[in-house]
Structures are given as structure tokens and as C-alpha cells.
Amino acid sequence: MPFVLGEVTMVFNHDIFPLLHFQNPSFFIEEFKTYVDQACRAAEEFVNIYYETMDKRRRALTRLYLDKATLIWNGNVVTGLEALANFFDMLPSSEFQVNMLDCQPVHEQATQAQTTVLVVTSGTVKFDGNKQHYFNQNFLLTAQTTANNTVWKIASDCFRFQDWAAI
């Protein structure tokens, strides 16, 4: 099944979603490993799309979010597509560099059987070419299934600067 995010299609095997409870432990381990590997490949593609869109086509960024998605940006809460669009428009131009990516599927019991992947990134960003800041960002991606395909959207996004404080 394709992984659709905005205008880009990614391959993601939904035969493994949702994760089933297997009686054979070795089978479960292999299936879970495949499940995690697929989630991580999808997360890597998502991160490339997200930060390229943030840097080069910011007006298109809200297409990656659910209608009622929440962004927490350095403690400031932004909810809904219109508010997200206004917030992103206010940000100066950016140059993101992702140095770390981690991901994991979120167990169906924690998400009411909604297929969800947690994506964690950190790296550096410059706004308007100014001083470089370290950042950490966490996304919850959820699968929105239609009759034709599965579209992945951001349900939650938490961004934080991680600059070191002088002590």
C-alpha cells in the first residue's frame, strides 16, 4: 500500500498493521522487526519531505497535517490548519539540517487501533541565515485510510530549541 504524504507516495506494507498478537514468539519477533523497519523507512522519507517543504515550499506544509492537528512550538500551542498556516507564514526563512532521526510504531492499544508512528528528530536550524540553533522535534503520524489508498498525516508536532544555557 502506498504511503502518501502531500504529493509524494511512499511504499508501506499495511499487511502488518495493525500489529497482531502472535502465539509463536519467534514469528512475533520477526513480524515486529519488519513492522519497525517499515515504520523507520516511512519516517525517513517523511523527514526528507517535511524539512524540504519547511525550507522551500512552506505554504504547502499544512497539507501534511490533520485538520485538527496540534503544533507546540517552544511551548506555544497552535491548533487547526488555518492557525498552522498563519503560524508558518510568520516564521522567517529557514535552513534545517537533521542530524538524528528515530522512529517507532505506536502500539494500537495506545492509539485506539489507529495506525500511528512516532518520529523524533534533532539537528540545527538557521532562520533568515542568522545564528544556528539546535532543535528537537517529535511527530505523531497517523494513517488515514480511504477506499483508494492510505494517506499519512501529522496529528501532533512538538518543536523545541535545544540551545545550551551558560551556567
Protein backbone atom coordinates (compact mmCIF):
# COMPACT_ATOMS: atom_id res chain seq x y z
CA MET A 1 0.00 0.00 0.00
CA PRO A 2 1.46 3.42 -0.85
CA PHE A 3 2.45 5.93 1.79
CA VAL A 4 1.04 9.25 0.61
CA LEU A 5 2.23 12.44 2.24
CA GLY A 6 1.28 15.62 0.49
CA GLU A 7 2.22 14.97 -3.14
CA VAL A 8 4.71 12.15 -2.51
CA THR A 9 3.92 8.43 -2.42
CA MET A 10 5.89 6.09 -0.18
CA VAL A 11 5.72 2.30 -0.01
CA PHE A 12 4.44 0.91 3.27
CA ASN A 13 3.19 -2.65 3.83
CA HIS A 14 -0.10 -2.48 5.71
CA ASP A 15 -0.41 -6.26 5.97
CA ILE A 16 1.48 -5.90 9.22
CA PHE A 17 -0.76 -3.08 10.50
CA PRO A 18 -2.35 -3.35 12.95
CA LEU A 19 0.14 -5.46 14.86
CA LEU A 20 -1.41 -8.80 15.69
CA HIS A 21 -0.79 -10.79 18.84
CA PHE A 22 1.08 -13.91 17.72
CA GLN A 23 1.34 -17.11 19.74
CA ASN A 24 4.74 -18.09 18.29
CA PRO A 25 7.36 -15.78 19.91
CA SER A 26 9.96 -16.14 17.12
CA PHE A 27 7.32 -15.35 14.49
CA PHE A 28 6.22 -12.35 16.55
CA ILE A 29 9.80 -11.07 16.78
CA GLU A 30 10.33 -11.35 13.01
CA GLU A 31 6.98 -9.72 12.23
CA PHE A 32 7.64 -6.94 14.75
CA LYS A 33 11.11 -6.34 13.30
CA THR A 34 9.57 -6.00 9.84
CA TYR A 35 6.91 -3.69 11.28
CA VAL A 36 9.58 -1.46 12.88
CA ASP A 37 11.78 -1.48 9.76
CA GLN A 38 8.88 -0.35 7.59
CA ALA A 39 7.93 2.36 10.07
CA CYS A 40 11.51 3.64 10.07
CA ARG A 41 11.76 3.70 6.27
CA ALA A 42 8.50 5.63 6.10
CA ALA A 43 9.72 8.01 8.82
CA GLU A 44 12.95 8.68 6.93
CA GLU A 45 11.01 9.57 3.79
CA PHE A 46 8.62 11.72 5.83
CA VAL A 47 11.50 13.66 7.41
CA ASN A 48 13.02 14.40 4.00
CA ILE A 49 9.67 15.66 2.70
CA TYR A 50 8.81 17.66 5.82
CA TYR A 51 12.04 19.64 6.15
CA GLU A 52 12.39 20.25 2.41
CA THR A 53 8.83 21.57 2.41
CA MET A 54 9.53 23.69 5.50
CA ASP A 55 12.61 25.24 3.87
CA LYS A 56 11.44 25.59 0.26
CA ARG A 57 7.64 25.38 -0.03
CA ARG A 58 6.35 26.39 3.38
CA ARG A 59 2.86 27.33 2.13
CA ALA A 60 2.32 23.64 1.27
CA LEU A 61 3.29 22.46 4.76
CA THR A 62 -0.24 22.39 6.18
CA ARG A 63 -1.18 19.67 3.67
CA LEU A 64 0.91 17.31 5.79
CA TYR A 65 -1.26 17.91 8.90
CA LEU A 66 -4.65 16.60 10.04
CA ASP A 67 -7.41 19.22 10.13
CA LYS A 68 -7.31 19.32 13.94
CA ALA A 69 -3.57 18.75 14.36
CA THR A 70 -1.71 20.43 17.19
CA LEU A 71 1.73 22.02 16.96
CA ILE A 72 3.59 23.01 20.10
CA TRP A 73 6.45 25.35 19.11
CA ASN A 74 8.71 26.20 22.04
CA GLY A 75 5.71 25.98 24.38
CA ASN A 76 3.27 27.89 22.14
CA VAL A 77 0.22 25.85 21.12
CA VAL A 78 -1.18 26.12 17.58
CA THR A 79 -4.23 24.03 16.60
CA GLY A 80 -6.04 23.64 13.28
CA LEU A 81 -4.99 24.18 9.68
CA GLU A 82 -5.79 27.89 9.47
CA ALA A 83 -3.83 28.67 12.64
CA LEU A 84 -0.96 26.47 11.42
CA ALA A 85 -0.86 28.28 8.06
CA ASN A 86 -0.78 31.66 9.82
CA PHE A 87 1.96 30.48 12.18
CA PHE A 88 4.15 29.08 9.39
CA ASP A 89 3.69 32.29 7.38
CA MET A 90 5.07 34.29 10.32
CA LEU A 91 8.27 32.23 10.55
CA PRO A 92 11.34 33.63 8.79
CA SER A 93 13.01 31.60 6.03
CA SER A 94 14.77 28.51 7.37
CA GLU A 95 17.62 26.11 6.71
CA PHE A 96 17.09 22.85 8.61
CA GLN A 97 19.77 20.18 8.96
CA VAL A 98 18.58 16.92 10.55
CA ASN A 99 21.38 15.14 12.41
CA MET A 100 19.37 12.45 14.19
CA LEU A 101 16.23 10.51 13.32
CA ASP A 102 14.50 7.90 15.44
CA CYS A 103 11.12 6.31 14.99
CA GLN A 104 8.91 3.62 16.37
CA PRO A 105 5.44 2.34 15.71
CA VAL A 106 2.99 3.19 18.48
CA HIS A 107 1.11 0.16 19.79
CA GLU A 108 -2.52 0.01 18.73
CA GLN A 109 -3.72 -0.13 22.34
CA ALA A 110 -2.32 3.37 22.93
CA THR A 111 -3.98 4.84 19.84
CA GLN A 112 -7.41 3.16 19.81
CA ALA A 113 -6.29 0.91 16.92
CA GLN A 114 -5.20 3.93 14.83
CA THR A 115 -2.03 3.11 12.87
CA THR A 116 0.50 5.57 14.30
CA VAL A 117 4.25 6.14 14.08
CA LEU A 118 6.31 8.31 16.44
CA VAL A 119 9.09 10.22 14.64
CA VAL A 120 11.80 12.02 16.62
CA THR A 121 14.38 14.33 15.01
CA SER A 122 17.10 16.66 16.16
CA GLY A 123 19.55 18.87 14.34
CA THR A 124 20.26 22.50 13.60
CA VAL A 125 18.28 25.34 12.05
CA LYS A 126 19.09 28.84 10.88
CA PHE A 127 16.29 31.39 10.48
CA ASP A 128 16.98 34.17 7.97
CA GLY A 129 20.59 32.95 7.80
CA ASN A 130 21.16 34.06 11.39
CA LYS A 131 22.69 32.17 14.30
CA GLN A 132 22.40 28.40 14.19
CA HIS A 133 20.11 26.85 16.83
CA TYR A 134 19.88 23.22 17.92
CA PHE A 135 16.37 21.77 17.82
CA ASN A 136 14.41 18.67 18.76
CA GLN A 137 11.12 17.80 17.05
CA ASN A 138 8.63 14.98 17.65
CA PHE A 139 5.82 13.99 15.29
CA LEU A 140 2.93 11.57 15.65
CA LEU A 141 1.93 10.38 12.17
CA THR A 142 -1.40 8.62 11.70
CA ALA A 143 -2.68 6.64 8.74
CA GLN A 144 -5.88 7.97 7.18
CA THR A 145 -7.29 5.16 5.04
CA THR A 146 -9.63 5.78 2.12
CA ALA A 147 -11.04 3.36 -0.44
CA ASN A 148 -8.10 4.03 -2.79
CA ASN A 149 -5.05 4.49 -0.57
CA THR A 150 -3.63 5.41 2.81
CA VAL A 151 -2.64 9.00 3.47
CA TRP A 152 -0.33 9.74 6.39
CA LYS A 153 -0.91 12.97 8.29
CA ILE A 154 0.70 14.71 11.25
CA ALA A 155 -1.60 14.52 14.28
CA SER A 156 0.83 16.10 16.72
CA ASP A 157 4.07 18.08 16.28
CA CYS A 158 6.27 19.33 19.11
CA PHE A 159 9.25 21.58 18.25
CA ARG A 160 11.77 22.85 20.79
CA PHE A 161 15.05 24.75 20.60
CA GLN A 162 17.80 22.87 22.45
CA ASP A 163 20.44 25.57 22.78
CA TRP A 164 22.82 25.14 25.68
CA ALA A 165 22.48 27.61 28.51
CA ALA A 166 25.62 29.09 30.06
CA ILE A 167 25.87 28.03 33.69
